[in-house]
Coordinates of C-alpha atoms in Angstrom, one line a residue:
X1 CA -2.0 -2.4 24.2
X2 CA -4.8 -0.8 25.7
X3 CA -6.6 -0.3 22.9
X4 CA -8.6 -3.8 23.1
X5 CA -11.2 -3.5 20.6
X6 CA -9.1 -1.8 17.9
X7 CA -10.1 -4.6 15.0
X8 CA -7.7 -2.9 12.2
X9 CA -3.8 -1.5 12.3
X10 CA -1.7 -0.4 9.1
X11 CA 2.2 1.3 10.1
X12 CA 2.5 0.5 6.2
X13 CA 5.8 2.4 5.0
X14 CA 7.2 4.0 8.4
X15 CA 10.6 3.0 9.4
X16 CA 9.7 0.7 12.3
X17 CA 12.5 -1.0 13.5
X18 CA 10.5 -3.1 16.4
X19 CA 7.0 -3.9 17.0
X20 CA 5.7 -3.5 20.6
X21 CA 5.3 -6.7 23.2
X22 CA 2.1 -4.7 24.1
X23 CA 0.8 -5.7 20.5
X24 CA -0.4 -8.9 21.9
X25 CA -2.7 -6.7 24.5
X26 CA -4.8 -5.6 21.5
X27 CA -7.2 -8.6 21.4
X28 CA -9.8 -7.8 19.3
X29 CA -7.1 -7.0 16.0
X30 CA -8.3 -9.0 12.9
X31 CA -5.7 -7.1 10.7
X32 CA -2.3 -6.0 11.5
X33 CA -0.4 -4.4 8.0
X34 CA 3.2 -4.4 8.5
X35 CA 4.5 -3.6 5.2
X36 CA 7.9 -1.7 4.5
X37 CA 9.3 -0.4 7.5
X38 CA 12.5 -2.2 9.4
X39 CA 11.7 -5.7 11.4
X40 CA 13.9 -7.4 12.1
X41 CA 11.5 -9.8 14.2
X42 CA 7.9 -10.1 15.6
X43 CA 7.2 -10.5 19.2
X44 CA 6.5 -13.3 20.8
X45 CA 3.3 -11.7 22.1
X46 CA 1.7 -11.7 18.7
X47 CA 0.5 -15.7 19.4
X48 CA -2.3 -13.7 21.6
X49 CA -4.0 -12.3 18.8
X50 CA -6.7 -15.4 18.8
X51 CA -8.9 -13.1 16.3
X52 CA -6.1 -12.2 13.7
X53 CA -7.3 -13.2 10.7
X54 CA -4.7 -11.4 8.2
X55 CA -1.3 -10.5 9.1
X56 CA 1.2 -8.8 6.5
X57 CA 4.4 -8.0 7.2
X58 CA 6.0 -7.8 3.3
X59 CA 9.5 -6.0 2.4
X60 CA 10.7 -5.4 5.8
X61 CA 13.9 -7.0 6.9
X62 CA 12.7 -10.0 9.7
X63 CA 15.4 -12.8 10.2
X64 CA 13.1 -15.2 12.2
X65 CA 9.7 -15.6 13.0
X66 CA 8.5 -16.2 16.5
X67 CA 7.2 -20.0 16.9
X68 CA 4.3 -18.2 18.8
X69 CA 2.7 -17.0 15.4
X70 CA 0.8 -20.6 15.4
X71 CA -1.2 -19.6 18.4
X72 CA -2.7 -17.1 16.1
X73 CA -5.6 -19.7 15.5
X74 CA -7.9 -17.4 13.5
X75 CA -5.4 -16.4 10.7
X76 CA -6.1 -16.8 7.1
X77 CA -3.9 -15.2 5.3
X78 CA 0.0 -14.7 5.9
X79 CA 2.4 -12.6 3.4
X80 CA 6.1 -11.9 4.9
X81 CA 7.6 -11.7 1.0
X82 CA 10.6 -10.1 0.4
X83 CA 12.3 -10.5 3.6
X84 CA 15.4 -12.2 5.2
X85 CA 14.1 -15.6 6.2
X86 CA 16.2 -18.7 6.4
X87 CA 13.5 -20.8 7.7
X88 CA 10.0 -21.1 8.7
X89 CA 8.7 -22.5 12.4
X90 CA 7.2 -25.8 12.4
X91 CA 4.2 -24.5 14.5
X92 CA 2.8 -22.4 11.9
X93 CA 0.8 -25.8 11.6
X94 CA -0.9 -24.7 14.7
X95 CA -2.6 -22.3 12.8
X96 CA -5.2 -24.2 11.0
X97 CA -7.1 -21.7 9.6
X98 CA -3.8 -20.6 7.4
X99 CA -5.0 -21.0 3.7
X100 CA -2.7 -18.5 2.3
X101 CA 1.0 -18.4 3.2
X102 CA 3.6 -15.7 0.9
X103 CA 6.8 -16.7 1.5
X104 CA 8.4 -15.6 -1.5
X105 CA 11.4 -13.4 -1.8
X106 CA 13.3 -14.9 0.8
X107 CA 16.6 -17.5 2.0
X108 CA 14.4 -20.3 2.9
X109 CA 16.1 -23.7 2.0
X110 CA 13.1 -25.9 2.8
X111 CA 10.0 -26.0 4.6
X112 CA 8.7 -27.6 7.8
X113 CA 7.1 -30.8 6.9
X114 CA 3.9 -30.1 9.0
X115 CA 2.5 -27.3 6.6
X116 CA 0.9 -30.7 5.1
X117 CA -1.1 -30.7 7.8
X118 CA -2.7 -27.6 7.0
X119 CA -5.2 -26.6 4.1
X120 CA -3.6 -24.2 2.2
X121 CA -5.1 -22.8 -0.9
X122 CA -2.0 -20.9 -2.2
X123 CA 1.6 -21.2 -1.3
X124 CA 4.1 -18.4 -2.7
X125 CA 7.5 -19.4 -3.2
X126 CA 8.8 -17.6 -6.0
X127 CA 8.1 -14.0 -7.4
X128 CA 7.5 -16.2 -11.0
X129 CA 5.9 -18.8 -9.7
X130 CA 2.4 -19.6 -12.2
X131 CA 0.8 -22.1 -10.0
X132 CA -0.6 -21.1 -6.4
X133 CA 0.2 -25.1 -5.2
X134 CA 3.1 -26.7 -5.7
X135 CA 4.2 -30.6 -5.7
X136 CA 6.8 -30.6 -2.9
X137 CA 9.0 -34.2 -1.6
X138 CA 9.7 -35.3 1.7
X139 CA 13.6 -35.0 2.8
X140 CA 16.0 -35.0 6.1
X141 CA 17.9 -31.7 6.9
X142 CA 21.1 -33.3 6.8
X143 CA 22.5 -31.2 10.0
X144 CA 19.1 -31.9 12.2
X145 CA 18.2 -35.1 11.1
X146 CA 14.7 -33.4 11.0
X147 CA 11.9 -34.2 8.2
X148 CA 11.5 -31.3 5.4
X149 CA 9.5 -30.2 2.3
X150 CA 11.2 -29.2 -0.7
X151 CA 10.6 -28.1 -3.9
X152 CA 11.9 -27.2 -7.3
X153 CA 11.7 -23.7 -6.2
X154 CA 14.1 -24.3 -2.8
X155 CA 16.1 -23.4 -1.5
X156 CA 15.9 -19.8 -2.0
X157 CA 18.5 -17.5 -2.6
X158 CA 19.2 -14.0 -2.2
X159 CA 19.0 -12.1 -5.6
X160 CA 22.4 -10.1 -6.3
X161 CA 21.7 -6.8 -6.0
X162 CA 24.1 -5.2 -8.7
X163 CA 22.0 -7.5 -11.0
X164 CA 19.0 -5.8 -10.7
X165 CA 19.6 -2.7 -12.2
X166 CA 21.3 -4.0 -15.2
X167 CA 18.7 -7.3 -15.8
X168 CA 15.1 -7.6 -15.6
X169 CA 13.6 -9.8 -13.3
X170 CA 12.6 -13.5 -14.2
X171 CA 9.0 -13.5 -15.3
X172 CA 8.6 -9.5 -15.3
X173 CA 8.1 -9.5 -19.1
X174 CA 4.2 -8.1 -18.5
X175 CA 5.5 -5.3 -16.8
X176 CA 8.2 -4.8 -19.6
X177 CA 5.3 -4.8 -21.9
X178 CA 3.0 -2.9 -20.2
X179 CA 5.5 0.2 -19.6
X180 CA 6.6 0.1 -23.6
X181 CA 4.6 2.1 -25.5
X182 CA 3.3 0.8 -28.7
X183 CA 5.3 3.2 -30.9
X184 CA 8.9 2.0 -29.3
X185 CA 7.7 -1.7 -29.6
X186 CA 6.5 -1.2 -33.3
X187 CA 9.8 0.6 -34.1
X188 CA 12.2 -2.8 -32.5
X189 CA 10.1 -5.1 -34.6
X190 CA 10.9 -3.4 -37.9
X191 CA 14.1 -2.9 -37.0
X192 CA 14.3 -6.5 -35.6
X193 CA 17.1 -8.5 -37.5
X194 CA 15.5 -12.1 -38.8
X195 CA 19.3 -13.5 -39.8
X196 CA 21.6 -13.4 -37.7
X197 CA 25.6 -13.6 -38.7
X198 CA 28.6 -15.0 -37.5
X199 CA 31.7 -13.9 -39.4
X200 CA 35.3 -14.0 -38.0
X201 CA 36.7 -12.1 -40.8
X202 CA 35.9 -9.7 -43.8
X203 CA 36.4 -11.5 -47.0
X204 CA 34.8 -11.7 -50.6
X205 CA 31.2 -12.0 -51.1
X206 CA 31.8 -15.6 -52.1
X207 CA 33.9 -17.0 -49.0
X208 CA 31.6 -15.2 -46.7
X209 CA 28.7 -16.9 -47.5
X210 CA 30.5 -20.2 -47.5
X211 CA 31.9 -19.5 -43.8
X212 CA 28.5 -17.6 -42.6
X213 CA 26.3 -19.4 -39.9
X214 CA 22.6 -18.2 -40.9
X215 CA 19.7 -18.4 -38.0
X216 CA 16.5 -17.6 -39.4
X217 CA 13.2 -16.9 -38.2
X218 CA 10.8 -19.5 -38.0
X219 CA 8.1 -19.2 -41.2
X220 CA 5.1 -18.7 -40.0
X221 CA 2.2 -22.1 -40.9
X222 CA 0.8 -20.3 -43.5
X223 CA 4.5 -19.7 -45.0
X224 CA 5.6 -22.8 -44.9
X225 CA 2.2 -24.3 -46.6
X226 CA 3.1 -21.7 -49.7
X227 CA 6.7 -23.0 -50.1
X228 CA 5.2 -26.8 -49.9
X229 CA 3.2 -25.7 -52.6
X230 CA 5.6 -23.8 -54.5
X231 CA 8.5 -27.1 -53.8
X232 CA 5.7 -29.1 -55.6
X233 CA 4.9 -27.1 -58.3
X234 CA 8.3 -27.0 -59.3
X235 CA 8.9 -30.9 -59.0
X236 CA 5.9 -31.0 -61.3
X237 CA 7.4 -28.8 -63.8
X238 CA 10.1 -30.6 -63.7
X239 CA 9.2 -33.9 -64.1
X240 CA 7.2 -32.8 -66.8
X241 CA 10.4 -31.2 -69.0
X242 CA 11.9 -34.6 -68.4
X243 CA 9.1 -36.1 -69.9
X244 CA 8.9 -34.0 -72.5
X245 CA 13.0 -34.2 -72.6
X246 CA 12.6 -38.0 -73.1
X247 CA 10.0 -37.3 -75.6
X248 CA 11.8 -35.0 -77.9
X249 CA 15.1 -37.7 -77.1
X250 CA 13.3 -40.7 -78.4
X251 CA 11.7 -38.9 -81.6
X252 CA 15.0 -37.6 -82.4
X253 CA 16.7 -41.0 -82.3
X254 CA 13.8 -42.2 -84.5
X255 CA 14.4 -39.7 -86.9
X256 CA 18.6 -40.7 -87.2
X257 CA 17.4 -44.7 -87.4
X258 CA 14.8 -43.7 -90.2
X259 CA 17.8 -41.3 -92.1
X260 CA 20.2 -44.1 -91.7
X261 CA 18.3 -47.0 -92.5
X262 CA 17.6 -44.9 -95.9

């Protein structure tokens, strides 16, 4: 706390399981990097930090937030992702310089309807969220009577964590991509089946493809233009060996009126 023109902190990946009142003493901090350690909460002190322009506090394990993070008047950029929150304090509006809040990753089932007072920029919800601004509707917290945002996107739950070894995350398919080498992902497509069969028992060749449910592949545009073409040509073949059909038909009967009129 005594250091009061320290501008810059990172305790980035310690195992930090509290955060010193004596923070709040360090008044000239513009950045305070709290990522992966322990919180469990911020002090109360932290609303001193007038000149704190980014404050990060991702992956640790905070409950709460202190409603004295809206005195922080300076800050533009707030990231607490991938922590424990169930809700966020309504005087983070107090910090209208916010234009940047990451509050994805978490147990939030709404938000505090005066973030519409502020001017944010981006608003992270959701590890697969595509859009940084959301379109959010006014409700009533049912047990508080008080007025809330929600979204599409709340409330948020925690992820199960058995699942996450066995299933890939929602929306990580770049990263599934970008760690398969091209050899392994040219070696599924050939070996990638295009029908797909459902038979509940082994019988002749001629029952099974009256009881088999086919799914094909989609043709591709240029496919489908070829068998259009193809569908036509035929219908133009035959039509014209029906015409030619009729043709030879009405020659032939001709010929038996000539034979048996002589």
């Amino acid at each position: 706390g005594k250091l009061r023109r320290l501008s810059i902190l990172k305790v980035d990946q310690n195992k930090l399981i509290q955060l010193t009142d004596s923070i709040g003493d360090c008044e000239s901090l513009t950045e305070l990097v709290l990522t992966e350690n322990q919180l469990q909460s911020l002090p109360k002190s932290i609303g001193k930090l007038k000149k704190l322009n980014n404050l990060n506090a991702d992956r640790n394990k905070l409950t709460s937030l202190p409603k004295e993070i809206g005195g922080c008047c300076s800050l533009n950029v707030f990231s607490v992702r991938d922590n424990r929150l169930s809700r966020i304090p309504s005087e983070i509006s107090q910090a209208t310089e916010l234009h940047v809040l990451d509050v994805a990753g978490n147990r939030l089932m709404y938000l505090p309807l005066s973030l519409t007072t502020l001017k944010l920029k981006a608003l992270w919800l959701s590890d697969n969220q595509s859009q940084p601004l959301l379109t959010f509707q006014t409700d009533t917290d049912p047990e508080t009577g008080e007025k809330i945002l929600t979204c599409v996107l709340l409330p948020q739950m925690p992820s199960e964590p058995g699942c996450q070894d066995n299933l890939p995350r929602c929306g990580a398919l770049e990263s599934l991509v970008n760690e398969m080498s091209d050899e392994t992902w040219n070696e599924r497509a050939v070996n990638r089946v295009s029908a797909i069969r459902f038979l509940e028992d082994e019988k002749d060749e001629e029952d099974n493809e009256m009881r088999t449910l086919l799914r094909r592949a989609t043709p591709h545009p240029g496919e489908l233009k070829n068998m259009k073409k193809t569908v036509e040509n035929l219908r133009n073949d035959m039509n014209a060996a029906k015409g030619l059909d009729s043709n030879k038909n009405e020659v032939n009967n001709a010929i038996d009126r000539v034979t048996t009129s002589v």
